[in-house]
XYZ file of C-alpha atoms in Angstrom:
403
model
C 21.541 -5.118 2.913
C 19.987 -7.013 5.792
C 18.544 -10.482 5.492
C 15.113 -9.084 6.399
C 15.321 -6.550 3.576
C 16.157 -9.275 1.083
C 13.199 -11.342 2.223
C 10.856 -8.397 1.893
C 12.096 -7.675 -1.592
C 11.799 -11.283 -2.669
C 8.152 -11.274 -1.614
C 7.526 -7.842 -3.063
C 8.868 -8.502 -6.553
C 6.567 -11.364 -7.402
C 3.598 -9.375 -6.183
C 4.497 -6.241 -8.063
C 5.025 -7.984 -11.370
C 1.329 -8.532 -11.714
C 1.013 -12.060 -10.424
C -2.508 -11.239 -9.357
C -3.853 -14.710 -9.637
C -6.034 -16.451 -7.586
C -8.316 20.415 11.671
C -4.929 19.421 13.098
C -3.624 16.400 14.877
C -6.121 16.157 17.666
C -6.262 13.001 19.729
C -9.028 10.443 19.591
C -12.220 11.501 21.283
C -14.841 9.433 19.525
C -16.482 9.881 16.142
C -19.687 9.822 14.162
C -21.566 6.996 12.517
C -23.031 7.834 9.131
C -25.215 4.782 8.492
C -27.137 4.564 11.739
C -25.959 1.131 12.851
C -24.025 2.577 15.766
C -20.566 1.344 14.833
C -19.240 4.561 13.352
C -18.169 3.109 10.020
C -20.942 4.400 7.811
C -20.775 1.367 5.520
C -24.289 0.059 6.035
C -22.964 -3.390 6.941
C -22.944 -5.375 10.176
C -21.820 -3.352 13.192
C -18.188 -3.436 14.262
C -18.061 -5.340 17.554
C -14.363 -5.603 18.391
C -12.866 -3.520 21.181
C -12.328 0.156 20.439
C -8.679 0.941 19.752
C -6.625 4.126 19.778
C -5.445 4.175 16.185
C -1.946 4.815 14.933
C 0.019 6.772 12.352
C 3.387 6.518 10.674
C 4.398 9.704 8.860
C 7.100 9.537 6.169
C 8.689 12.938 5.609
C 11.149 14.308 3.002
C 10.245 11.567 0.549
C 11.519 11.674 -3.013
C 14.887 11.797 -4.731
C 16.502 12.489 -8.060
C 18.123 9.586 -9.876
C 17.086 7.069 -12.472
C 15.444 3.710 -12.990
C 15.012 1.506 -16.059
C 11.780 1.824 -17.983
C 10.602 -0.753 -20.476
C 10.332 0.254 -24.142
C 9.133 -1.295 -27.379
C 12.243 -2.957 -28.881
C 11.201 -1.668 -32.303
C 11.200 1.934 -31.058
C 13.672 2.183 -28.171
C 15.733 3.694 -26.776
C 17.314 0.596 -25.213
C 20.306 2.215 -23.512
C 20.075 0.173 -20.276
C 19.393 -3.224 -21.790
C 19.006 -4.271 -25.405
C 18.363 -7.946 -26.038
C 16.045 -9.951 -28.227
C 13.485 -10.075 -25.417
C 14.037 -6.887 -23.432
C 14.471 -3.190 -24.158
C 15.050 -0.943 -21.157
C 15.607 2.809 -21.303
C 17.171 5.031 -18.667
C 14.360 7.087 -17.117
C 15.804 10.183 -15.467
C 14.077 11.529 -12.361
C 14.865 15.233 -11.976
C 12.508 16.090 -9.104
C 12.613 15.124 -5.435
C 8.891 15.753 -4.893
C 7.712 12.344 -3.636
C 9.451 10.592 -6.527
C 8.888 7.921 -7.732
C 5.642 7.596 -5.771
C 4.217 10.574 -7.668
C 3.983 8.308 -10.715
C 0.917 6.269 -11.606
C 0.541 3.685 -8.852
C -1.511 0.504 -8.744
C -2.521 -1.091 -5.453
C -2.263 -4.817 -4.765
C -4.273 -6.598 -2.086
C -3.121 -9.959 -0.773
C -5.367 -12.037 1.455
C -6.618 -12.968 3.876
C -8.561 -9.735 3.850
C -12.168 -8.521 3.940
C -12.757 -5.133 2.322
C -15.991 -3.221 2.975
C -15.203 0.062 1.195
C -12.460 1.549 -0.941
C -12.207 5.186 -2.037
C -9.546 7.219 -3.864
C -9.212 11.029 -3.838
C -6.995 13.295 -5.947
C -6.547 17.062 -6.304
C -9.198 18.571 -8.540
C -8.943 21.307 -11.144
C -10.435 23.612 -8.542
C -7.497 24.759 -6.378
C -7.847 23.779 -2.747
C -10.094 20.773 -3.200
C -9.640 17.036 -3.717
C -12.260 15.007 -5.560
C -13.349 11.436 -5.007
C -12.175 9.860 -8.274
C -12.837 6.182 -7.554
C -14.971 4.182 -5.164
C -16.122 0.663 -4.431
C -18.576 -0.511 -1.801
C -19.684 -3.958 -2.900
C -22.980 -2.814 -4.350
C -21.472 -0.141 -6.594
C -18.160 0.795 -8.201
C -17.012 3.921 -10.032
C -13.674 4.793 -11.616
C -11.977 1.600 -10.450
C -10.944 -1.701 -12.057
C -9.899 -4.981 -10.447
C -7.663 -7.717 -11.847
C -6.666 -11.101 -10.538
C -8.398 -13.848 -8.587
C -11.200 -13.935 -11.165
C -12.280 -10.345 -10.542
C -12.013 -9.430 -14.230
C -15.142 -11.492 -14.970
C -16.828 -12.087 -11.623
C -16.204 -8.661 -10.146
C -14.726 -7.858 -6.757
C -16.796 -9.004 -3.783
C -14.516 -7.750 -1.005
C -13.102 -11.049 0.232
C -9.512 -11.871 -0.714
C -8.547 -15.367 0.381
C -5.143 -16.268 1.756
C -2.365 -16.021 -0.852
C -4.789 -14.583 -3.434
C -3.819 -11.321 -5.141
C -6.046 -8.573 -6.517
C -4.744 -5.491 -8.339
C -6.704 -2.246 -7.959
C -6.342 0.452 -10.621
C -8.261 3.182 -12.391
C -10.764 2.031 -14.996
C -8.837 3.808 -17.782
C -7.430 1.221 -20.163
C -3.714 1.479 -20.941
C -3.009 0.809 -24.628
C -0.379 -1.925 -24.567
C 1.410 -3.172 -27.668
C 3.486 -1.537 -30.386
C 4.848 1.869 -29.400
C 3.424 1.871 -25.879
C 5.593 3.715 -23.369
C 6.246 2.370 -20.862
C 5.956 -0.765 -22.953
C 3.662 -3.620 -22.053
C 3.193 -6.640 -24.338
C -0.003 -6.879 -26.395
C -2.644 -9.509 -25.843
C -4.236 -10.911 -22.729
C -6.583 -9.094 -20.402
C -6.813 -5.295 -20.628
C -4.261 -3.347 -18.603
C -5.057 -0.109 -16.787
C -3.531 3.156 -15.660
C -2.836 3.756 -12.000
C -3.249 7.011 -10.068
C -0.557 9.647 -10.764
C 0.303 12.709 -8.704
C -1.011 13.225 -5.179
C -3.564 10.650 -4.006
C -5.451 9.512 -0.949
C -6.557 5.889 -0.585
C -9.037 4.937 2.130
C -9.939 1.300 2.731
C -12.284 0.009 5.360
C -11.043 -3.522 5.912
C -10.283 -6.240 8.393
C -7.654 -8.938 8.134
C -8.892 -12.112 9.863
C -6.762 -15.228 9.801
C -6.742 -17.579 6.838
C -9.484 -19.969 7.984
C -11.948 -17.106 8.439
C -11.878 -15.721 4.876
C -13.351 -17.862 2.071
C -11.770 -18.423 -1.332
C -8.224 -19.388 -0.333
C -5.735 -19.673 -3.188
C -3.669 -22.161 -1.192
C -4.184 -24.482 1.762
C -0.455 -24.933 2.312
C 0.235 -23.494 5.747
C 3.934 -23.767 4.959
C 3.730 -21.198 2.166
C 5.679 -17.987 2.647
C 2.567 -15.881 2.003
C 0.125 -18.048 3.954
C -2.033 -16.003 6.340
C 0.014 -12.891 5.491
C -2.151 -9.990 4.226
C -0.535 -7.168 2.276
C -1.485 -3.777 0.895
C 1.185 -2.686 -1.561
C 1.755 0.055 -4.122
C 3.749 -0.399 -7.322
C 4.428 1.757 -10.335
C 1.834 0.986 -12.965
C 4.450 0.001 -15.512
C 5.760 -2.712 -13.198
C 2.309 -4.269 -12.810
C 1.538 -3.959 -16.520
C 4.811 -5.630 -17.518
C 3.111 -8.963 -16.928
C 4.084 -12.127 -15.163
C 7.336 -12.741 -13.386
C 10.026 -12.215 -16.005
C 13.338 -10.653 -16.828
C 12.308 -7.272 -18.266
C 11.015 -4.747 -15.760
C 11.764 -1.517 -13.909
C 12.122 -3.090 -10.450
C 15.929 -3.191 -10.515
C 18.535 -1.454 -12.661
C 19.827 -4.851 -13.725
C 16.900 -7.284 -13.989
C 19.353 -10.157 -13.549
C 20.033 -8.773 -10.054
C 16.422 -7.998 -9.254
C 16.915 -8.684 -5.545
C 18.744 -5.344 -5.288
C 15.419 -3.583 -5.928
C 17.315 -0.432 -6.941
C 15.062 0.576 -9.824
C 11.450 1.712 -9.507
C 11.146 -0.545 -6.447
C 7.973 -0.949 -4.449
C 6.070 0.360 -1.413
C 5.054 -2.269 1.140
C 2.438 -0.145 2.865
C 0.954 -2.697 5.248
C 2.568 -6.143 4.994
C 2.382 -9.095 7.361
C 5.588 -11.070 6.867
C 5.459 -14.862 6.929
C 8.693 -16.287 5.574
C 8.607 -19.291 7.927
C 11.801 -18.156 9.603
C 12.971 -15.900 12.415
C 11.177 -12.875 10.928
C 7.723 -14.461 10.939
C 5.065 -12.575 12.871
C 1.433 -12.855 11.785
C 0.243 -10.174 14.206
C 2.024 -7.046 12.969
C 2.698 -5.158 9.750
C 6.029 -4.262 8.223
C 6.110 -0.897 6.422
C 8.840 0.141 4.000
C 9.518 1.627 0.574
C 12.569 1.015 -1.591
C 13.978 1.717 -5.019
C 16.709 3.780 -6.680
C 16.550 6.260 -3.772
C 17.373 3.577 -1.189
C 15.430 1.900 1.603
C 13.053 3.900 3.797
C 11.161 2.404 6.717
C 11.747 -0.817 8.624
C 11.356 -4.521 8.085
C 9.566 -6.997 10.343
C 10.163 -7.115 14.079
C 9.637 -10.870 14.329
C 9.089 -12.244 17.838
C 10.204 -8.952 19.421
C 6.631 -7.731 18.873
C 4.326 -9.922 20.954
C 0.743 -8.849 20.327
C -0.528 -11.339 22.910
C 1.021 -9.130 25.574
C -0.772 -6.001 24.355
C -4.185 -4.640 25.235
C -6.972 -4.552 22.668
C -6.675 -0.773 22.468
C -3.240 -0.895 20.830
C -2.953 -0.266 17.077
C 0.599 1.129 16.938
C 3.436 -0.739 18.653
C 6.673 0.725 19.964
C 9.010 -1.963 18.639
C 11.680 -1.351 21.264
C 9.350 -1.688 24.257
C 6.621 -3.990 22.861
C 4.062 -1.515 24.183
C 1.688 1.028 22.707
C 3.586 3.837 21.016
C 3.426 7.087 22.945
C 2.409 8.964 19.787
C 2.471 8.664 16.028
C 5.810 7.636 14.537
C 7.957 9.686 12.152
C 10.202 8.191 9.471
C 12.627 9.831 7.039
C 15.175 8.538 4.524
C 17.714 8.470 7.371
C 15.554 7.272 10.260
C 13.131 4.401 10.660
C 9.818 4.811 12.492
C 10.696 2.345 15.294
C 7.011 1.443 15.322
C 4.745 -1.097 13.655
C 1.015 -1.293 13.004
C -0.923 -4.152 14.556
C -2.926 -6.449 12.302
C -6.701 -5.926 12.828
C -7.805 -9.575 12.871
C -11.012 -9.155 14.882
C -12.679 -6.112 13.342
C -12.338 -3.407 10.704
C -10.113 -0.375 10.601
C -9.872 2.516 8.222
C -6.567 2.248 6.389
C -5.582 5.759 5.295
C -2.782 6.058 2.716
C -2.080 9.676 1.785
C 0.691 10.569 -0.681
C 1.045 14.355 -0.917
C 3.457 15.663 -3.537
C 3.450 19.282 -2.316
C 4.698 18.415 1.177
C 6.781 15.347 0.123
C 4.891 13.426 2.794
C 3.336 9.973 2.995
C 0.861 9.647 5.846
C -0.326 6.208 6.935
C -3.055 5.763 9.500
C -5.154 3.009 11.040
C -8.359 4.278 12.638
C -11.056 2.378 14.484
C -14.561 3.116 13.104
C -15.836 3.936 16.591
C -12.932 6.200 17.518
C -12.472 8.675 14.691
C -10.147 11.517 15.732
C -11.163 15.121 15.180
C -8.568 15.588 12.453
C -10.157 12.854 10.337
C -13.830 13.736 10.717
C -14.041 15.776 7.525
C -13.153 12.536 5.738
C -14.528 9.724 7.913
C -16.905 8.035 8.055
C -18.834 9.725 5.231
C -16.078 9.757 2.569
C -17.710 12.727 0.817
C -17.443 13.542 -2.879
C -15.059 16.445 -2.207
C -12.466 17.197 0.455
C -10.962 20.584 1.209
C -7.228 21.145 1.399
C -7.798 21.805 5.104
C -9.159 18.255 5.440
C -6.043 16.885 3.737
C -3.788 18.947 6.002
C -5.683 17.670 9.035
C -4.995 14.092 7.971
C -1.318 14.928 7.486
C -1.181 16.391 10.993
C -2.527 13.267 12.737
C -0.083 11.707 15.218
C -2.083 8.817 16.622
C -2.520 7.360 19.185
C -2.114 10.740 20.871
């Protein structure tokens, strides 16, 4: 594997293990508002004042594979056919479907600062065929169906700001019963653990990612830290997050002693700024990749090859080979990287759209400026209604921004 892949996996493991401490692809032609403040975001907050940008998409197709990964079990119950020690029981979990696996499992989101979140909504298919329901939401003043953990959110609640190097896990509000007999197993005691979202799901965050000094509540003031000023939105299997602090018994790799291989349940780095204080450091762009037993899909950081200072304010998606705005939305498959990277929105908010659709084996990622909502997203944004039609989901899947 490449050095960049190793670095990404090193950063990803500690995050995933629950160290949350401190109609069609039409182009952009404007959008609505929804709250009357003229910025198009509908959030009721201060208007967005940064320059309007063109948006971007990266579409992952043919996602999912058969195979296996280790799954933690109660040592008193088993089976422990992968690892059986005094402190760790791991069973072989067979994956027999290729329909978006393993990302069809219950997933928990992790937010790493610096980040300012204004709204967060989750949709899933309803019992009524052809519709998706809003199953969780948070907007600062109100929350429904969602729980937060880390950085003091368990007691103080989530206020939207995530300081640099702070971590906040986002899950459903359904408590997972850890302890004896739990499967996947998570140790008893401590703060309550929660289920993630299983099956198809759509996450929408309205957020900006200013630099470290501009977001209060930093968890570190060490500018030499490998996560300093490096925001991240990641998805992990719920069992990996619930397994507790960094340890030697988890699903991340088939052999926990060789966790850097990340060949187990793995992780999805959806939007990650990479700061490893080396040649891969670039605080202006995101790296996007998923990895696990099925291999590595996506691309790592582009380092200094992506120079955001040379780009116009309108650029959200960068052609990594030309250091210019991508001609259209990027496509990635298990055999081909997207050759594009999202630009960090450090001066104003964007809608971050993360759509995982089991039926089409597709993961659609989008960044959309609140004042430039494309036609294909207007059934969803900015209102984020209680119900979406399947047509609205298909329209999001068809987006190929910036064109």
